[in-house]
Structures are given as C-alpha cells and as structure tokens.
GROMACS .gro file of C-alpha atoms in nm:
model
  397
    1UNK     CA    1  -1.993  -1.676   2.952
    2UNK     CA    2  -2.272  -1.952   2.947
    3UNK     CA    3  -2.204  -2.303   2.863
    4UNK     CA    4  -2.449  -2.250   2.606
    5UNK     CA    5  -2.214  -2.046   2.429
    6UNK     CA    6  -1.926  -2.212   2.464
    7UNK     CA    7  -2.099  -2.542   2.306
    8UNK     CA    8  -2.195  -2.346   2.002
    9UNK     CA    9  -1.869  -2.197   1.932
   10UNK     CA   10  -1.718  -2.563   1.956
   11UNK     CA   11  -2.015  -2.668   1.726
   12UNK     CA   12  -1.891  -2.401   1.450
   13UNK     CA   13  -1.570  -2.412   1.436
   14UNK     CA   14  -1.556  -2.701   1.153
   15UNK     CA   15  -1.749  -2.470   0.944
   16UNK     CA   16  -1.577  -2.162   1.014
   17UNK     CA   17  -1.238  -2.334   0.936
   18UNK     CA   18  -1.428  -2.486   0.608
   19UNK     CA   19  -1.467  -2.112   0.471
   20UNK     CA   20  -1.127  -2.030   0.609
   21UNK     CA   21  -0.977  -2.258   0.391
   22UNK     CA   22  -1.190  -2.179   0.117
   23UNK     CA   23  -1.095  -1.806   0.091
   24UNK     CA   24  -0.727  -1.903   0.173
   25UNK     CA   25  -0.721  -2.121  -0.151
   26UNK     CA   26  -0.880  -1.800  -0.366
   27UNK     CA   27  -0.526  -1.553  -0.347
   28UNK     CA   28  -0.602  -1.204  -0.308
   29UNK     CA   29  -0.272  -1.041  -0.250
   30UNK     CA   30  -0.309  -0.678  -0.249
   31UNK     CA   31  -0.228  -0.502  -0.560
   32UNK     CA   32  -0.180  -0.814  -0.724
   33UNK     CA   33  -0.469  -1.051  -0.722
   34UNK     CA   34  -0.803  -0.983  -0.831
   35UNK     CA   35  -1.047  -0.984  -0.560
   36UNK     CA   36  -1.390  -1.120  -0.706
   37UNK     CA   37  -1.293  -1.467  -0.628
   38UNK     CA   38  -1.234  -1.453  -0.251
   39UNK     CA   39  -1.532  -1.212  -0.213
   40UNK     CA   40  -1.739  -1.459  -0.424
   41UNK     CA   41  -1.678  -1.714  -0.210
   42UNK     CA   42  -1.826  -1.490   0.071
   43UNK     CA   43  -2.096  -1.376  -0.092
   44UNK     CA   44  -2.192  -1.736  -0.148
   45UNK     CA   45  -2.215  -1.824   0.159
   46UNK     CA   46  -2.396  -1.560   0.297
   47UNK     CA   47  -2.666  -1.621   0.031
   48UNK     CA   48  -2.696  -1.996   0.137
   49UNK     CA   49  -2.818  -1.840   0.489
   50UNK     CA   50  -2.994  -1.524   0.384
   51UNK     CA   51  -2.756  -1.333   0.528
   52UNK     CA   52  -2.834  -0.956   0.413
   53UNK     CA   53  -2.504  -0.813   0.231
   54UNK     CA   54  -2.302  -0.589  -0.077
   55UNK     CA   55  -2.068  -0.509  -0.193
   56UNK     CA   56  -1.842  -0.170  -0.173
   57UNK     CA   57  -1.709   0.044  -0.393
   58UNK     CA   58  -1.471   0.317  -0.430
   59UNK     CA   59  -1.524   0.687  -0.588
   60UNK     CA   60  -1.315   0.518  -0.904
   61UNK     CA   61  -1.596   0.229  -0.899
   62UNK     CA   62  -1.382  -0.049  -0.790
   63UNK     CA   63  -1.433  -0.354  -0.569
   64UNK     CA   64  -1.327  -0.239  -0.236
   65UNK     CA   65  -1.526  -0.475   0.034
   66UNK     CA   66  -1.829  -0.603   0.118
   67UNK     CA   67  -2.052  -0.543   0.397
   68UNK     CA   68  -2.265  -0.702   0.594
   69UNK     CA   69  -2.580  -0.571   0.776
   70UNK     CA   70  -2.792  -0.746   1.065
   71UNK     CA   71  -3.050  -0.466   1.165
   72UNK     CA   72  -3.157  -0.520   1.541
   73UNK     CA   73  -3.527  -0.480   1.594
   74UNK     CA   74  -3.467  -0.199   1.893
   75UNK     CA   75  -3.353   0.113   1.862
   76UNK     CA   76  -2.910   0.164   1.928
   77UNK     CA   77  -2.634   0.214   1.863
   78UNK     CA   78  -2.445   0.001   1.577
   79UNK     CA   79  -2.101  -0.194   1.630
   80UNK     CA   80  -1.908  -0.356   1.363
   81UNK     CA   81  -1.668  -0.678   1.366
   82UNK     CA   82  -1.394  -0.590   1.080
   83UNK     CA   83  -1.157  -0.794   0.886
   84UNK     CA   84  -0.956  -0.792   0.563
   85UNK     CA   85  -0.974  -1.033   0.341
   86UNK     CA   86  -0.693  -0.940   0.108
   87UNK     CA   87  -0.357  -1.039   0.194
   88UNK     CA   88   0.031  -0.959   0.185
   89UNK     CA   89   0.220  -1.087  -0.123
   90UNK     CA   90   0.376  -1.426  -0.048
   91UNK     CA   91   0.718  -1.314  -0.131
   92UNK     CA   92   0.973  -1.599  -0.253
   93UNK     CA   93   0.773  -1.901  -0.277
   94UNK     CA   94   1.081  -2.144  -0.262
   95UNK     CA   95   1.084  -2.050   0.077
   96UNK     CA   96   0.755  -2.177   0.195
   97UNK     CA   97   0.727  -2.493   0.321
   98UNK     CA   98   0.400  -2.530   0.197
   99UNK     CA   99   0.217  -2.378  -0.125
  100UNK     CA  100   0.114  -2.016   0.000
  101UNK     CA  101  -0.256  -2.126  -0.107
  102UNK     CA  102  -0.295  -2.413   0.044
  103UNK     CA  103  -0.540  -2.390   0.322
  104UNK     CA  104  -0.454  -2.726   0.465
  105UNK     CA  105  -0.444  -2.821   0.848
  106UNK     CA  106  -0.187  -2.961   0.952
  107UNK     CA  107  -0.076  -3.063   1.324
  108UNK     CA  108  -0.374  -2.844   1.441
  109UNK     CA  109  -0.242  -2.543   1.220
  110UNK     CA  110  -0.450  -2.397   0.943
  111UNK     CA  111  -0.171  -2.276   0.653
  112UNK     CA  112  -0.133  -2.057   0.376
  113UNK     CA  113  -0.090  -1.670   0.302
  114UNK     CA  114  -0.416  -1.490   0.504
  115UNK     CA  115  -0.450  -1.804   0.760
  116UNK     CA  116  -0.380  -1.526   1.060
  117UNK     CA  117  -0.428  -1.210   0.854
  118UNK     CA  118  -0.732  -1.219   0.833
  119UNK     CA  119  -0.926  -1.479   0.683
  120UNK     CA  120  -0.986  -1.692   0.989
  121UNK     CA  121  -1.122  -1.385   1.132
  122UNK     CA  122  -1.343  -1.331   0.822
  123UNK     CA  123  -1.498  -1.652   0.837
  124UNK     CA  124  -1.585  -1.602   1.207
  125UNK     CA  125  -1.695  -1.283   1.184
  126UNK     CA  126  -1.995  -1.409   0.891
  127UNK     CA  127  -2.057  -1.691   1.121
  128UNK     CA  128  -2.126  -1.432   1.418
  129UNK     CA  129  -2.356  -1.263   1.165
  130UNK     CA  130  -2.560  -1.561   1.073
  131UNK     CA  131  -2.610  -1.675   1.410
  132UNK     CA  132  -2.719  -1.330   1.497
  133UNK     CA  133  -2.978  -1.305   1.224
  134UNK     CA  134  -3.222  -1.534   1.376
  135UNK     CA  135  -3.241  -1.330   1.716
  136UNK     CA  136  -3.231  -0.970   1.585
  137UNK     CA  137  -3.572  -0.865   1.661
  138UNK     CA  138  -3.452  -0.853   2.021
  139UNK     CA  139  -3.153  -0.679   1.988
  140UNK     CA  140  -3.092  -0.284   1.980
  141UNK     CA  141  -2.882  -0.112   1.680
  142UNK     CA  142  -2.706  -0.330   1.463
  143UNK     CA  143  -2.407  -0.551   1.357
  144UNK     CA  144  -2.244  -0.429   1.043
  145UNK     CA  145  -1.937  -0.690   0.918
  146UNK     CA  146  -1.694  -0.509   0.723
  147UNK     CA  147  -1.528  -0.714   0.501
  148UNK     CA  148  -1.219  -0.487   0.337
  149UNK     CA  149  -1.007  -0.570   0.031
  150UNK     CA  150  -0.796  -0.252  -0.002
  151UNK     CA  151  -0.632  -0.295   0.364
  152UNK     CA  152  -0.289  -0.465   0.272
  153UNK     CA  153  -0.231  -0.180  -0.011
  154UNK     CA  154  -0.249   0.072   0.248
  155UNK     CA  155  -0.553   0.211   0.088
  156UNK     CA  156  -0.825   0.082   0.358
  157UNK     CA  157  -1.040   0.154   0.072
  158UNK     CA  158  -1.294  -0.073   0.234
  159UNK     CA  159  -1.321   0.077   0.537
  160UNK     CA  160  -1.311   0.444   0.357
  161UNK     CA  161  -1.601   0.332   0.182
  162UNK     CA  162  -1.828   0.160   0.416
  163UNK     CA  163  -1.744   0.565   0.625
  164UNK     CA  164  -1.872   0.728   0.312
  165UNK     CA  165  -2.155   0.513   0.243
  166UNK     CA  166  -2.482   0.743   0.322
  167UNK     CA  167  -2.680   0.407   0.334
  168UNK     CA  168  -2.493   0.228   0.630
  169UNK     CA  169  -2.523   0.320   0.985
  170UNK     CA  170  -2.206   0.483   1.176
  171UNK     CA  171  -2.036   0.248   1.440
  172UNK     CA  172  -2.033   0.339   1.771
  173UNK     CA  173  -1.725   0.117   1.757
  174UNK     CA  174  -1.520  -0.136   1.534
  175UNK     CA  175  -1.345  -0.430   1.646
  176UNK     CA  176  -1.098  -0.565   1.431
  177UNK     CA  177  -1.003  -0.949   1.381
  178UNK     CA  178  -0.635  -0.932   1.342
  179UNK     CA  179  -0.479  -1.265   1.526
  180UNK     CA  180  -0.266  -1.326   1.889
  181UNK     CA  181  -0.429  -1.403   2.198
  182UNK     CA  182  -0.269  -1.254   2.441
  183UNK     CA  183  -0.358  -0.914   2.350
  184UNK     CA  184  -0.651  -0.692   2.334
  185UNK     CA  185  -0.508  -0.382   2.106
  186UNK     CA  186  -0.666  -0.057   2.247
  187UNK     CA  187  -0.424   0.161   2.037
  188UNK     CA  188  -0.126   0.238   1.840
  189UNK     CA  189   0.094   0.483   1.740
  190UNK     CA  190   0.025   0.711   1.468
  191UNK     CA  191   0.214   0.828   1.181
  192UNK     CA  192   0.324   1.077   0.959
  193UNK     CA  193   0.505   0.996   0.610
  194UNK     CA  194   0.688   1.206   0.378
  195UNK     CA  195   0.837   1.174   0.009
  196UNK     CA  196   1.217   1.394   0.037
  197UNK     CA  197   1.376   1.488  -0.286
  198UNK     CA  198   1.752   1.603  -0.272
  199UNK     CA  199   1.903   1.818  -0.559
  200UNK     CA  200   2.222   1.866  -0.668
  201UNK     CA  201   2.384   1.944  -0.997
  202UNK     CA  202   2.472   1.608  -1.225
  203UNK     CA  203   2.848   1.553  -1.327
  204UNK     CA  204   3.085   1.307  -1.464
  205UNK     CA  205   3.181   1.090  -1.195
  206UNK     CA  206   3.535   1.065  -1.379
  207UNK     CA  207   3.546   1.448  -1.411
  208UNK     CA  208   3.843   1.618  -1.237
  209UNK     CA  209   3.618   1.913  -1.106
  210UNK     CA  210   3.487   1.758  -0.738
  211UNK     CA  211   3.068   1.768  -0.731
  212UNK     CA  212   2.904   1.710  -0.451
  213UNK     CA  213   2.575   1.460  -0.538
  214UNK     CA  214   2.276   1.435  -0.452
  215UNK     CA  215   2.335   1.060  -0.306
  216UNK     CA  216   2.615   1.241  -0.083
  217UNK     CA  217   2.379   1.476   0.000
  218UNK     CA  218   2.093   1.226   0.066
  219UNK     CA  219   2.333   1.039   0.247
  220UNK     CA  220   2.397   1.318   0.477
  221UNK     CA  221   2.051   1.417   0.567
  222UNK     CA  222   2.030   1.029   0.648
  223UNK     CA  223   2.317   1.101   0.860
  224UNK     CA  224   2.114   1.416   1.048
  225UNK     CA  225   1.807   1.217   1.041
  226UNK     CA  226   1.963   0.930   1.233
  227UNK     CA  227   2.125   1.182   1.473
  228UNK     CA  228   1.774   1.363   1.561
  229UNK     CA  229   1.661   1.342   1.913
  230UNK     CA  230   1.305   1.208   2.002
  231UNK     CA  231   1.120   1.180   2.304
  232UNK     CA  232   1.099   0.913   2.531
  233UNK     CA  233   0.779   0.781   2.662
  234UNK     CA  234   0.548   1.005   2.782
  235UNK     CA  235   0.428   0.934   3.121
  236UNK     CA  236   0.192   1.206   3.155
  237UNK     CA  237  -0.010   1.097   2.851
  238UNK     CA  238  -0.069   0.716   2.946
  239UNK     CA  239   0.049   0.619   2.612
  240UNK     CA  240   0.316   0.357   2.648
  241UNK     CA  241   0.524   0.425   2.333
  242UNK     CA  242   0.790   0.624   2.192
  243UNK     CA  243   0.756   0.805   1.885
  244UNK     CA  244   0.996   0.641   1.638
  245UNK     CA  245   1.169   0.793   1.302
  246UNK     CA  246   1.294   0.565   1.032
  247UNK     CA  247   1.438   0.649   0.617
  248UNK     CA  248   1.272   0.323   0.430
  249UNK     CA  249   1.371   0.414   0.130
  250UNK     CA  250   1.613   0.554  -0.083
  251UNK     CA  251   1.669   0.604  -0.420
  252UNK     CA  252   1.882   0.787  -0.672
  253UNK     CA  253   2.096   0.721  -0.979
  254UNK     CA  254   2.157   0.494  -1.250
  255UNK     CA  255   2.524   0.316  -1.406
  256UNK     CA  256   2.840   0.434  -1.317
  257UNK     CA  257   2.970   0.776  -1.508
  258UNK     CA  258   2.740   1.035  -1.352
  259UNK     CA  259   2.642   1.158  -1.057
  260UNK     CA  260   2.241   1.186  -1.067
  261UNK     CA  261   2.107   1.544  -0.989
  262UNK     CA  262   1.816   1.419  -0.760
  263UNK     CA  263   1.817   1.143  -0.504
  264UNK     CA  264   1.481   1.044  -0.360
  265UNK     CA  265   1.400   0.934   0.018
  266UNK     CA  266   1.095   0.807   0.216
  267UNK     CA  267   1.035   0.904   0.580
  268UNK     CA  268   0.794   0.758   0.819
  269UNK     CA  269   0.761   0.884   1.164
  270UNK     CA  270   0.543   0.684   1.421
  271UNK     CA  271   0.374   0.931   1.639
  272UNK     CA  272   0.209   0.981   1.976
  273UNK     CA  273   0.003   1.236   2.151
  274UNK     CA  274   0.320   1.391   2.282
  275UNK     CA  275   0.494   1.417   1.971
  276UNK     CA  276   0.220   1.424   1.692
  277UNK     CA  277   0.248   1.509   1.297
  278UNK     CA  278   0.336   1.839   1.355
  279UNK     CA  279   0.639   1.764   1.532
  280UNK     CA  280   0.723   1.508   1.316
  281UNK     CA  281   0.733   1.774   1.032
  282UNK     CA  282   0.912   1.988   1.234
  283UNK     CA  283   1.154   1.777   1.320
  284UNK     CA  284   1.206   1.629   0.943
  285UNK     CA  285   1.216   2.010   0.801
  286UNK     CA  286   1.481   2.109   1.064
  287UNK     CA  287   1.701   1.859   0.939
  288UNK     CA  288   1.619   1.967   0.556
  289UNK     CA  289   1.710   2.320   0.656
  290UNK     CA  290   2.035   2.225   0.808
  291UNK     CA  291   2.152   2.006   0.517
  292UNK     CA  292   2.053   2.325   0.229
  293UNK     CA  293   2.282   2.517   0.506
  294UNK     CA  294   2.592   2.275   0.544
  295UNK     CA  295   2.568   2.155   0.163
  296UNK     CA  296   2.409   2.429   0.003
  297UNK     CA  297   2.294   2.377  -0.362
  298UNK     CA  298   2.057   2.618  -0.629
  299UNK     CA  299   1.775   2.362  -0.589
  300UNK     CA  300   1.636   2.348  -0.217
  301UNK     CA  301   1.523   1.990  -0.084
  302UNK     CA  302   1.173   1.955  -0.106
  303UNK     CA  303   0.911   1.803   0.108
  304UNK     CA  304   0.653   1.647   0.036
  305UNK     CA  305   0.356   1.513   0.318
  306UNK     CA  306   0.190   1.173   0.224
  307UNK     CA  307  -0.007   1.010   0.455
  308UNK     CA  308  -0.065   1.150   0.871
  309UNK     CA  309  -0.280   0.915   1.070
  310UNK     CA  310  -0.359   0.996   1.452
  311UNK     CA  311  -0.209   0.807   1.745
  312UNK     CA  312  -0.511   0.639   1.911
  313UNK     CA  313  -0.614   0.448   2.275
  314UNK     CA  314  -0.879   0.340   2.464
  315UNK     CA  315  -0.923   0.333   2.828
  316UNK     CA  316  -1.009  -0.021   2.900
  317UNK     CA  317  -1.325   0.081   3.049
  318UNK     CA  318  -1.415   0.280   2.692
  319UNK     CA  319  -1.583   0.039   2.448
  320UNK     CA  320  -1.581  -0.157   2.287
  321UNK     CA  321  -1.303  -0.239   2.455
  322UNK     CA  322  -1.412  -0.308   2.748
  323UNK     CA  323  -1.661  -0.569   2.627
  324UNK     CA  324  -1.361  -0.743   2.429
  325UNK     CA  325  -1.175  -0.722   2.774
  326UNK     CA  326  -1.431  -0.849   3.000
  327UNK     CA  327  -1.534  -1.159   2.751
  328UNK     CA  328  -1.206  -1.241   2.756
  329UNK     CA  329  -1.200  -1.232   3.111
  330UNK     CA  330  -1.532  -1.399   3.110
  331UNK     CA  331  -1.386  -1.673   2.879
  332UNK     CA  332  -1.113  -1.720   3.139
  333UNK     CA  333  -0.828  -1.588   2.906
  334UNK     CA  334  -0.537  -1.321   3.093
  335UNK     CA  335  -0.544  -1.072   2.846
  336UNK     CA  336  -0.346  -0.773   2.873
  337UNK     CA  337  -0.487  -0.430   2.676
  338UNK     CA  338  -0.196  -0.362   2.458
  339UNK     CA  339  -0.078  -0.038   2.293
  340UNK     CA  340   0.094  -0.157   1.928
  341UNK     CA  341   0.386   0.004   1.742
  342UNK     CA  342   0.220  -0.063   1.414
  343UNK     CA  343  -0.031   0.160   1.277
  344UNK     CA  344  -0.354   0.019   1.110
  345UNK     CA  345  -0.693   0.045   1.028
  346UNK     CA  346  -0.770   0.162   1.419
  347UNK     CA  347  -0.595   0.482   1.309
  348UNK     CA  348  -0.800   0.558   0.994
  349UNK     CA  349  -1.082   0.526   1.221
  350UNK     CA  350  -0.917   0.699   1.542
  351UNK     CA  351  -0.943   0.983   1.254
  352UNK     CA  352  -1.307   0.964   1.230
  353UNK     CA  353  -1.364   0.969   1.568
  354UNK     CA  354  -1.437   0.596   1.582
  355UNK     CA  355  -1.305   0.403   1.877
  356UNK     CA  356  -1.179   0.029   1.767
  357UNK     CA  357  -0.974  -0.277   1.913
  358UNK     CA  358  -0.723  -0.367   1.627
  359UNK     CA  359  -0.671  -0.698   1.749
  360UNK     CA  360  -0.779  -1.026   1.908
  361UNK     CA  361  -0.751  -1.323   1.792
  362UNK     CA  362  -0.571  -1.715   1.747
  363UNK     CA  363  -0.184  -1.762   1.787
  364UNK     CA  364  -0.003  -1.737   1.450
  365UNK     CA  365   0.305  -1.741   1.306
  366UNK     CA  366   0.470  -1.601   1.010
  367UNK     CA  367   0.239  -1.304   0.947
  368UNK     CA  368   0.339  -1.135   0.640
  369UNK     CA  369   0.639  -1.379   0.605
  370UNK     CA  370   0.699  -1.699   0.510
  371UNK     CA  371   0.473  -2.036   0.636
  372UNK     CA  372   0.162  -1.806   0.777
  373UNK     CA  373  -0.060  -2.021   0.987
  374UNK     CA  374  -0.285  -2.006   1.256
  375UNK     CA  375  -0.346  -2.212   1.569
  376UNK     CA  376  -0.713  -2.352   1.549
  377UNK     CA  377  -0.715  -2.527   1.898
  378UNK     CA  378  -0.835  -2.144   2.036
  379UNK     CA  379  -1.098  -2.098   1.780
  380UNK     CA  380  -1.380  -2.200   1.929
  381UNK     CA  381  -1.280  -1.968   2.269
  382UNK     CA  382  -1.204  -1.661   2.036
  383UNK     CA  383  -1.518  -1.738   1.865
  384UNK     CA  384  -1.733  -1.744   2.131
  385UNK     CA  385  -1.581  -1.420   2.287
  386UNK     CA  386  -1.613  -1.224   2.017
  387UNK     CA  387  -2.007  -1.351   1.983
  388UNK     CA  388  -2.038  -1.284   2.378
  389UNK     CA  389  -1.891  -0.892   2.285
  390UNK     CA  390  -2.176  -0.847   2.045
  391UNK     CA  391  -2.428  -0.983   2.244
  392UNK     CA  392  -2.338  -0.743   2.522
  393UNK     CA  393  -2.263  -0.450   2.333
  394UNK     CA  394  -2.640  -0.508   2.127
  395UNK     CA  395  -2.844  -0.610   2.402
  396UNK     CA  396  -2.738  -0.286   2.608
  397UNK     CA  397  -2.854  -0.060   2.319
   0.00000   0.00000   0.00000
C-alpha cells in the first residue's frame, strides 16, 4: 500500500468521523424511526461534492436506500462497498451510559446506537466514492455504494432493490462494512425459518376431565426438537460450521381458567452445505410427525416455511475477497478469513449468485446492545484498505 495512501486516509478521517456522528445523532432504528433524516444527511453531503446518487424504493414505494454510482471511464466489471444505515432499537435506555444518539468521542471511542453497525462504515464508504470521482475516467466498471435502510428489519429491502433496479449495473461482488478487525468474513451459515402452530382442543383448566393442551403439546415438540441430532462439521465441504437448530419463540394462551386450543412456535435452523433447507425441513417435520403420533389430536400441527437463505463462502483467492485479504495484508494487518454463525446480507446475495465479504472493519463493542461504540484509532488503516480494494479490483477491469 503506498504512503500516498496511507497519508490520505489519515487526512480523512476527521471528516469521515464528522458524518459519522452526524448520521448517529439522526436515529433510524428499524421499524421504528423514520429514515428521511439520516438519508438526508447523506444526500447532503454527496451534493456538496457532486457525488452522483438516489434514492431506492420498494415495489410498495417506500424509502428503502440510496445508491451511489461512480461510472469508470473503461469498460468492467462493477463492485459495490455496502452498508446499512438503519440501526437496532436501543433497548432500555436507563442502561446506557450515554444517550443512544449521541455521537460523541470519547477516550478515542465514537458512541451511540449505529457507531459500529454501520454508520462509520457509511461515512467511509461516501468518502471512498468522492475520492474516486475525480479519477474515474481511468478506471474500468464502476463503484456502486449501497446505502440500505431496511437491513436491521430483516427486510434487506435496500439491497432487494438496488438487485431489481433495471437501471444499476450488477456487482461482480459486494463488500460489506460491518465492524471488527480481525476478520475478513468470506461466509456464513444459512438458514431456514419456520412459523409451527400446535392444536389441541380448549378446556377449563379447573375441569375434572384431564385435556391435554396445546402448551403441553408445544412443550413436547420443544422437548423432541431439543433432542434432534445434527451434524457435526463437515470436513469434506471446507465449511467450518455446524448447522445449529434453536425454538425462539413461543407463544400460546391467555389468564388462568382455560387451556388455549393453539400454541404458536418459531424455528430457525442455521444451515450449511451439508445440511441445507431441505434437511432442515426434514428434520423439523419429523419431529411434527412424531408429536401428532405420541399426542395425537383432530387438528394436525402445521408448518409453515418463512424465510430460507443459502449458506455461502469464498475461497480466499475468489474476490473480492481476495483483494480485501491482500490489502489487509498489504496494510500490515493479520487477518484471518472467517466463516460467521450469523446470517446476513452476504446470504441474500449468496442467493443471487453474488459473492460478498460481510465484514471488515474498526473494533467495537456493544453491537446491538447497550453502549455501542467504535474504536477510531484504526480508521484511517481500514479506510485506506478498503480504498486500496477498489482501486485494485477497478483498475484490473
């Protein structure tokens, strides 16, 4: 990485952490907050430098993300730096140390709700842009930013959106800001999630005739769900992670004197390429069969599929990870290529048949918790090896 670089990265990090703070103090909590302000915030910036962008919407017409579009003057191949700039709720307040919205720095921490995930990353991202713009002529494809405000609702309406839109180039590749710098994330596990709703006929809990409920029928499944055997680790496949089966919710029931006829669960099954969303189905339907047969009932549980996302990973010699891997190197930084339990946007696009890095970025702490923050003394080295990516991915074509 030339010294050159490096010196500009250090030269824009005040700025960078400026907007940072800016779009910290503008909440945008998924599902909660609406998101003109934060975006506004971008948008205004990017119009102070001419930087080319819109906004995105979904097939409802709502405000799902913005993009941003630096055309190289070659022909290529198009890669795109993506991060959200909605956030988690903040949860109880009272806990927090500091106001959720702050955006202060303090002790060489920037704070507030979005600090780590992903606002930092935002504001770097729009700086890459703009010091692109300038030099495009000479580069081949194109850097597209993808800004996303439906990512913490689960929606990635963003991201579906800038896939759908005829008008924007298709990435070759997408490299996601989300924070820790130890890592380059090359995959993660997939999943497949399913809605369970467990009959039984209602009663008087005080009656003297003995009905068995659907919450002691839930409760069993739970039971066989818990007791269900899953693979270990592949070894054959490369991929580094178990599948993994957990019941997040459960619900049935209201008061005291009855017991409720239905009792609803939620399932969510992280998946690999050895044990993938049919298996997972499998596997969940085997245990509904077995409950119907051990407690039967006139009303059969029912099954309902909600959301199945591919397990992804890149070889580290696939970009765009290896560009990621070998600025990092470049930048001096032992980075590992990491595999993450977690599913996320990479998945949506693993889908697609779009390779992405879901992660790279500043230390943190308290992602999606209390007292978020993120470490700015590695800005200016994650900066400038995220720039050096870009500049090696474009100028290849």
């Amino acid at each position: 990485m030339s010294e050159n670089l490096q010196e500009a990265a250090q030269a824009r990090t005040g700025s960078v952490v400026e907007l940072a703070q800016e779009l910290i103090r503008r909440p945008s909590r998924g599902g909660i907050d609406d998101y003109g302000p934060v975006l506004t915030v971008l948008e205004d910036w990017l119009a102070a430098r001419t930087v080319p962008h819109r906004r995105l919407h979904d097939e409802a017409g709502e405000l799902v993300g913005l993009l941003v579009e630096i055309p190289g003057g070659r022909p290529g191949t198009w890669w795109t730096l993506d991060a959200c700039v909605d956030t988690a709720p903040y949860g109880d307040e009272t806990a927090w140390s500091f106001p959720p919205a702050s955006g202060d720095i303090v002790d060489g921490w920037l704070r507030g709700r979005g600090s780590a995930d992903s606002k930092l990353a935002a504001a770097a991202f729009c700086h890459i842009a703009a010091d692109l713009l300038p030099r495009a002529s000479d580069l081949h494809g194109g850097l597209a930013v993808l800004l996303d405000v439906d990512e913490h609702t689960g929606g990635f309406g963003g991201a579906r959106a800038y896939l759908a839109d005829e008008a924007a180039a298709r990435p070759a590749g997408v490299m996601i800001g989300y924070p820790g710098l130890g890592d380059v994330v090359v995959g993660g596990r997939g999943l497949w999630r399913a809605t369970i709703a467990v009959h039984a006929p209602s009663g008087h809990s005080g009656s003297s005739k003995t009905v068995v409920g659907s919450i002691t029928r839930a409760a069993h499944l739970v039971r066989l769900l818990d007791a269900a055997e899953l693979p270990g680790v592949d070894g054959g496949s490369g991929f580094p992670l178990p599948p993994k089966l957990s019941v997040t919710s459960f619900h049935g029931g209201q008061g005291f004197s009855v017991t409720p006829d239905r009792c609803d669960l939620n399932v969510d099954v992280r998946t690999t390429p050895g044990f993938d969303a049919h298996d997972a189905e499998t596997l969940i339907r085997k245990a509904v069969a077995e409950l119907d047969a051990e407690l039967p009932t006139p009303c059969p549980t029912e099954v309902t599929t909600v959301a199945t996302w591919p397990p992804f990973r890149l070889r580290e010699d696939e970009q765009p990870a290896a560009a990621l891997l070998g600025a990092a190197a470049w930048a001096g930084l032992a980075v590992r290529a990491k595999t993450a339990g977690p599913s996320n946007i990479g998945n949506l696009l693993a889908g697609e048949g779009i390779p992405a890095t879901a992660g790279f970025g500043v230390p943190y702490e308290g992602l999606h918790g209390i007292d978020e923050r993120a470490h700015l003394a590695e800005l200016p080295t994650v900066y400038a090896v995220y720039h050096q990516t870009v500049l090696d991915l474009l100028q290849a074509g």
